[in-house]
PDB file of C-alpha atoms in Angstrom:
ATOM      1  CA  MET J  23       0.000   0.000   0.000  1.00 42.00           C
ATOM      2  CA  SER J  24       1.428   3.372  -0.923  1.00 44.00           C
ATOM      3  CA  ILE J  25       0.631   6.739   0.543  1.00 45.00           C
ATOM      4  CA  ALA J  26      -0.221   9.561  -1.804  1.00 44.00           C
ATOM      5  CA  PRO J  27       2.314  12.428  -1.723  1.00 43.00           C
ATOM      6  CA  GLN J  28      -0.505  14.878  -0.951  1.00 43.00           C
ATOM      7  CA  ALA J  29      -1.167  13.109   2.369  1.00 41.00           C
ATOM      8  CA  LEU J  30       2.396  13.753   3.519  1.00 37.00           C
ATOM      9  CA  THR J  31       2.390  17.510   2.991  1.00 40.00           C
ATOM     10  CA  ALA J  32       2.033  19.674   6.092  1.00 38.00           C
ATOM     11  CA  ARG J  33      -1.141  21.648   6.390  1.00 42.00           C
ATOM     12  CA  PRO J  34      -1.106  25.045   8.074  1.00 43.00           C
ATOM     13  CA  ALA J  35      -2.710  25.276  11.515  1.00 42.00           C
ATOM     14  CA  PRO J  36      -6.101  27.005  11.646  1.00 45.00           C
ATOM     15  CA  ALA J  37      -5.989  30.696  12.428  1.00 45.00           C
ATOM     16  CA  GLY J  38      -5.802  31.498  16.120  1.00 42.00           C
ATOM     17  CA  THR J  39      -4.328  28.158  17.200  1.00 38.00           C
ATOM     18  CA  SER J  40      -0.803  27.298  18.187  1.00 37.00           C
ATOM     19  CA  THR J  41       0.895  24.182  16.928  1.00 33.00           C
ATOM     20  CA  GLN J  42       2.096  23.469  20.493  1.00 38.00           C
ATOM     21  CA  ARG J  43      -1.207  23.856  22.331  1.00 45.00           C
ATOM     22  CA  ARG J  44      -4.681  23.432  20.979  1.00 48.00           C
ATOM     23  CA  SER J  45      -7.329  24.880  23.230  1.00 56.00           C
ATOM     24  CA  GLY J  46     -10.017  22.497  21.972  1.00 69.00           C
ATOM     25  CA  TRP J  47      -8.204  19.329  23.109  1.00 72.00           C
ATOM     26  CA  ASP J  48      -8.980  18.205  26.621  1.00 80.00           C
ATOM     27  CA  ARG J  49      -6.147  16.245  28.138  1.00 81.00           C
ATOM     28  CA  LEU J  50      -8.343  14.434  30.666  1.00 82.00           C
ATOM     29  CA  ARG J  51     -11.186  13.455  28.334  1.00 87.00           C
ATOM     30  CA  PHE J  52     -10.813   9.727  27.750  1.00 88.00           C
ATOM     31  CA  ASP J  53     -12.943   6.911  26.400  1.00 87.00           C
ATOM     32  CA  ALA J  54     -11.230   3.536  26.330  1.00 82.00           C
ATOM     33  CA  ALA J  55     -13.768   2.107  23.896  1.00 81.00           C
ATOM     34  CA  ALA J  56     -13.260   4.932  21.399  1.00 78.00           C
ATOM     35  CA  GLU J  57      -9.467   4.798  21.772  1.00 73.00           C
ATOM     36  CA  ALA J  58      -9.417   1.069  21.116  1.00 68.00           C
ATOM     37  CA  ALA J  59     -11.858   1.256  18.199  1.00 65.00           C
ATOM     38  CA  GLY J  60     -11.869  -1.791  16.039  1.00 47.00           C
ATOM     39  CA  GLY J  61     -11.534  -4.236  18.920  1.00 43.00           C
ATOM     40  CA  GLU J  62     -13.904  -7.167  18.989  1.00 43.00           C
ATOM     41  CA  ASP J  63     -16.286  -7.817  21.845  1.00 42.00           C
ATOM     42  CA  GLU J  64     -15.049 -10.429  24.261  1.00 43.00           C
ATOM     43  CA  ALA J  65     -17.059 -13.185  25.828  1.00 41.00           C
ATOM     44  CA  PRO J  66     -18.462 -12.359  29.266  1.00 42.00           C
ATOM     45  CA  VAL J  67     -16.321 -13.264  32.235  1.00 41.00           C
ATOM     46  CA  PRO J  68     -17.748 -16.238  34.135  1.00 41.00           C
ATOM     47  CA  ALA J  69     -18.913 -15.620  37.685  1.00 42.00           C
ATOM     48  CA  ARG J  70     -16.396 -16.357  40.431  1.00 42.00           C
ATOM     49  CA  PRO J  71     -16.859 -16.830  44.154  1.00 42.00           C
ATOM     50  CA  ARG J  72     -16.904 -13.709  46.304  1.00 47.00           C
ATOM     51  CA  LEU J  73     -14.108 -14.907  48.588  1.00 44.00           C
ATOM     52  CA  VAL J  74     -10.460 -14.258  47.781  1.00 46.00           C
ATOM     53  CA  TRP J  75      -7.603 -16.377  49.062  1.00 44.00           C
ATOM     54  CA  SER J  76      -4.814 -14.255  50.447  1.00 46.00           C
ATOM     55  CA  HIS J  77      -1.891 -15.805  52.331  1.00 51.00           C
ATOM     56  CA  GLY J  78      -3.876 -18.978  52.970  1.00 47.00           C
ATOM     57  CA  ARG J  79      -6.960 -17.194  54.371  1.00 48.00           C
ATOM     58  CA  ALA J  80     -10.266 -16.379  52.736  1.00 44.00           C
ATOM     59  CA  THR J  81     -11.043 -12.646  52.620  1.00 47.00           C
ATOM     60  CA  GLU J  82     -13.638 -10.533  50.836  1.00 62.00           C
ATOM     61  CA  ARG J  83     -12.903  -8.560  47.678  1.00 70.00           C
ATOM     62  CA  ALA J  84     -12.277  -4.857  48.024  1.00 82.00           C
ATOM     63  CA  ASP J  85     -15.323  -2.586  48.128  1.00 90.00           C
ATOM     64  CA  PRO J  86     -16.110  -1.749  44.466  1.00 94.00           C
ATOM     65  CA  ASP J  87     -17.204   1.815  45.300  1.00 93.00           C
ATOM     66  CA  GLN J  88     -13.875   2.582  46.918  1.00 94.00           C
ATOM     67  CA  TRP J  89     -11.884   0.707  44.282  1.00 94.00           C
ATOM     68  CA  ALA J  90     -13.626   2.539  41.416  1.00 96.00           C
ATOM     69  CA  GLY J  91     -12.672   5.895  42.920  1.00 96.00           C
ATOM     70  CA  VAL J  92      -9.046   4.845  43.306  1.00 96.00           C
ATOM     71  CA  LEU J  93      -8.883   3.439  39.777  1.00 97.00           C
ATOM     72  CA  VAL J  94     -10.460   6.439  38.032  1.00 97.00           C
ATOM     73  CA  ARG J  95      -8.286   8.849  40.013  1.00 97.00           C
ATOM     74  CA  ALA J  96      -5.171   6.891  39.000  1.00 96.00           C
ATOM     75  CA  CYS J  97      -6.283   6.954  35.346  1.00 96.00           C
ATOM     76  CA  ALA J  98      -6.777  10.726  35.515  1.00 95.00           C
ATOM     77  CA  GLU J  99      -3.350  11.167  37.104  1.00 94.00           C
ATOM     78  CA  SER J 100      -1.846   9.114  34.298  1.00 94.00           C
ATOM     79  CA  LEU J 101      -3.561  11.254  31.658  1.00 93.00           C
ATOM     80  CA  LEU J 102      -2.204  14.395  33.337  1.00 91.00           C
ATOM     81  CA  GLY J 103       1.342  13.031  33.411  1.00 90.00           C
ATOM     82  CA  MET J 104       1.478  12.697  37.204  1.00 91.00           C
ATOM     83  CA  ARG J 105       1.654   8.874  37.186  1.00 92.00           C
ATOM     84  CA  PRO J 106       3.206   6.477  34.666  1.00 93.00           C
ATOM     85  CA  PRO J 107       0.571   4.342  32.924  1.00 95.00           C
ATOM     86  CA  ALA J 108       2.664   1.226  33.606  1.00 95.00           C
ATOM     87  CA  GLN J 109       1.455   1.359  37.223  1.00 95.00           C
ATOM     88  CA  LEU J 110      -2.082   0.618  36.036  1.00 96.00           C
ATOM     89  CA  GLY J 111      -1.240  -2.464  33.979  1.00 94.00           C
ATOM     90  CA  ARG J 112      -2.535  -5.021  36.455  1.00 93.00           C
ATOM     91  CA  TRP J 113      -5.615  -3.005  37.408  1.00 95.00           C
ATOM     92  CA  LEU J 114      -6.969  -2.559  33.867  1.00 96.00           C
ATOM     93  CA  ASP J 115      -8.049  -4.847  31.069  1.00 96.00           C
ATOM     94  CA  PRO J 116      -5.263  -5.020  28.435  1.00 96.00           C
ATOM     95  CA  ALA J 117      -7.313  -3.161  25.809  1.00 96.00           C
ATOM     96  CA  VAL J 118      -8.172  -0.364  28.252  1.00 97.00           C
ATOM     97  CA  TRP J 119      -4.581  -0.156  29.468  1.00 96.00           C
ATOM     98  CA  THR J 120      -3.241   0.076  25.911  1.00 96.00           C
ATOM     99  CA  ALA J 121      -5.677   2.884  25.102  1.00 96.00           C
ATOM    100  CA  LEU J 122      -4.764   4.741  28.310  1.00 96.00           C
ATOM    101  CA  LYS J 123      -1.049   4.334  27.630  1.00 96.00           C
ATOM    102  CA  ARG J 124      -1.455   5.681  24.083  1.00 96.00           C
ATOM    103  CA  ARG J 125      -3.549   8.642  25.239  1.00 95.00           C
ATOM    104  CA  SER J 126      -1.116   9.469  28.080  1.00 94.00           C
ATOM    105  CA  ALA J 127       1.810   9.468  25.640  1.00 94.00           C
ATOM    106  CA  LEU J 128      -0.106  11.777  23.306  1.00 93.00           C
ATOM    107  CA  ALA J 129      -0.844  14.175  26.170  1.00 90.00           C
ATOM    108  CA  LEU J 130       2.824  14.231  27.180  1.00 90.00           C
ATOM    109  CA  ASP J 131       3.878  14.910  23.590  1.00 91.00           C
ATOM    110  CA  LEU J 132       1.422  17.785  23.212  1.00 89.00           C
ATOM    111  CA  HIS J 133       1.567  19.406  26.644  1.00 85.00           C
ATOM    112  CA  GLY J 134       4.501  17.899  28.536  1.00 85.00           C
ATOM    113  CA  ARG J 135       4.439  17.213  32.261  1.00 84.00           C
ATOM    114  CA  PRO J 136       2.579  19.697  34.447  1.00 81.00           C
ATOM    115  CA  ARG J 137       4.919  21.785  36.589  1.00 83.00           C
ATOM    116  CA  SER J 138       2.748  21.981  39.667  1.00 81.00           C
ATOM    117  CA  PRO J 139      -0.292  19.773  39.172  1.00 81.00           C
ATOM    118  CA  ARG J 140      -3.261  20.174  41.442  1.00 87.00           C
ATOM    119  CA  PRO J 141      -4.285  17.064  43.311  1.00 92.00           C
ATOM    120  CA  ILE J 142      -7.245  15.182  41.897  1.00 94.00           C
ATOM    121  CA  THR J 143      -9.944  14.397  44.422  1.00 96.00           C
ATOM    122  CA  VAL J 144     -12.813  11.975  44.188  1.00 97.00           C
ATOM    123  CA  ARG J 145     -15.978  13.731  45.302  1.00 97.00           C
ATOM    124  CA  ARG J 146     -18.452  10.901  44.957  1.00 97.00           C
ATOM    125  CA  VAL J 147     -18.867   7.366  43.687  1.00 97.00           C
ATOM    126  CA  ILE J 148     -22.262   5.911  42.803  1.00 97.00           C
ATOM    127  CA  GLY J 149     -22.553   2.389  41.491  1.00 96.00           C
ATOM    128  CA  ALA J 150     -24.406  -0.863  41.420  1.00 95.00           C
ATOM    129  CA  VAL J 151     -23.794  -4.546  40.905  1.00 95.00           C
ATOM    130  CA  VAL J 152     -24.809  -5.400  37.337  1.00 95.00           C
ATOM    131  CA  SER J 153     -24.335  -9.147  37.579  1.00 94.00           C
ATOM    132  CA  GLU J 154     -22.348 -11.593  39.659  1.00 92.00           C
ATOM    133  CA  GLY J 155     -18.748 -10.462  39.318  1.00 92.00           C
ATOM    134  CA  ALA J 156     -19.531  -7.180  37.497  1.00 96.00           C
ATOM    135  CA  TRP J 157     -20.033  -3.654  38.868  1.00 96.00           C
ATOM    136  CA  GLU J 158     -20.704  -0.366  37.044  1.00 97.00           C
ATOM    137  CA  GLY J 159     -20.729   3.126  38.393  1.00 97.00           C
ATOM    138  CA  SER J 160     -20.009   6.792  38.009  1.00 97.00           C
ATOM    139  CA  VAL J 161     -17.293   8.781  39.711  1.00 97.00           C
ATOM    140  CA  VAL J 162     -17.252  12.543  40.237  1.00 97.00           C
ATOM    141  CA  LEU J 163     -13.702  13.942  40.019  1.00 96.00           C
ATOM    142  CA  ASP J 164     -12.391  17.395  40.857  1.00 95.00           C
ATOM    143  CA  ASP J 165      -9.140  18.086  39.013  1.00 89.00           C
ATOM    144  CA  GLY J 166      -8.717  21.573  40.458  1.00 87.00           C
ATOM    145  CA  VAL J 167      -9.891  23.228  37.250  1.00 87.00           C
ATOM    146  CA  ARG J 168     -13.196  21.449  36.607  1.00 91.00           C
ATOM    147  CA  VAL J 169     -15.484  18.926  38.136  1.00 95.00           C
ATOM    148  CA  ARG J 170     -15.797  15.946  35.816  1.00 95.00           C
ATOM    149  CA  GLY J 171     -17.839  12.809  35.544  1.00 96.00           C
ATOM    150  CA  ALA J 172     -16.395   9.398  34.833  1.00 97.00           C
ATOM    151  CA  ALA J 173     -17.965   6.032  34.117  1.00 97.00           C
ATOM    152  CA  VAL J 174     -16.261   2.776  35.020  1.00 97.00           C
ATOM    153  CA  ARG J 175     -17.008  -0.924  34.767  1.00 97.00           C
ATOM    154  CA  LEU J 176     -15.271  -3.353  37.096  1.00 97.00           C
ATOM    155  CA  GLU J 177     -15.259  -7.087  36.576  1.00 96.00           C
ATOM    156  CA  GLU J 178     -13.831  -9.736  38.796  1.00 94.00           C
ATOM    157  CA  HIS J 179     -10.608 -11.232  37.486  1.00 92.00           C
ATOM    158  CA  ARG J 180      -8.732 -13.822  39.557  1.00 89.00           C
ATOM    159  CA  GLY J 181     -10.341 -12.724  42.770  1.00 89.00           C
ATOM    160  CA  ARG J 182      -9.873  -8.956  42.426  1.00 91.00           C
ATOM    161  CA  TRP J 183     -11.541  -6.092  40.604  1.00 94.00           C
ATOM    162  CA  ARG J 184     -10.256  -5.118  37.179  1.00 96.00           C
ATOM    163  CA  GLY J 185     -11.326  -2.085  35.121  1.00 97.00           C
ATOM    164  CA  THR J 186     -12.787  -3.258  31.820  1.00 97.00           C
ATOM    165  CA  ALA J 187     -14.204   0.101  30.699  1.00 97.00           C
ATOM    166  CA  VAL J 188     -13.239   3.642  31.702  1.00 97.00           C
ATOM    167  CA  ARG J 189     -14.624   6.892  30.342  1.00 97.00           C
ATOM    168  CA  ILE J 190     -13.721  10.317  31.710  1.00 95.00           C
ATOM    169  CA  GLY J 191     -15.696  13.328  30.461  1.00 91.00           C
TER     170      GLY J 191
END
């Protein structure tokens, strides 16, 4: 497959925009499904028991409300350049993690690391169990500039919660 020479020529930036910073691009806006477009739907994860074996003892899984807040906050920190996306590899589904890693790299290329980032706080988490081993909810984040909404789906994977869908608005 060859690329037409016209596709390789540089186009001038629209009037009023800088090539370094584009005011219309939101660094924190993220949709894992849109980023990983073209991926096929996977089969549903089979239900697993609620107990987790840790150091030879049975314990309960982490509270999904609390875990969703931690996970979405960590994703937002990664998108802002405050946390490397590699730290989220075992918490996210591989397709979601790949999309987050790609989007974080794009944000770093366009805007660089923030000099003095404001801490991201989770204001509220509202969710519900969708089926055995699956939880969906919304998270309200305050990034210091705006209050944002996020949607997250957690599914049980090997006895712990794993983010299978993340969307930050």
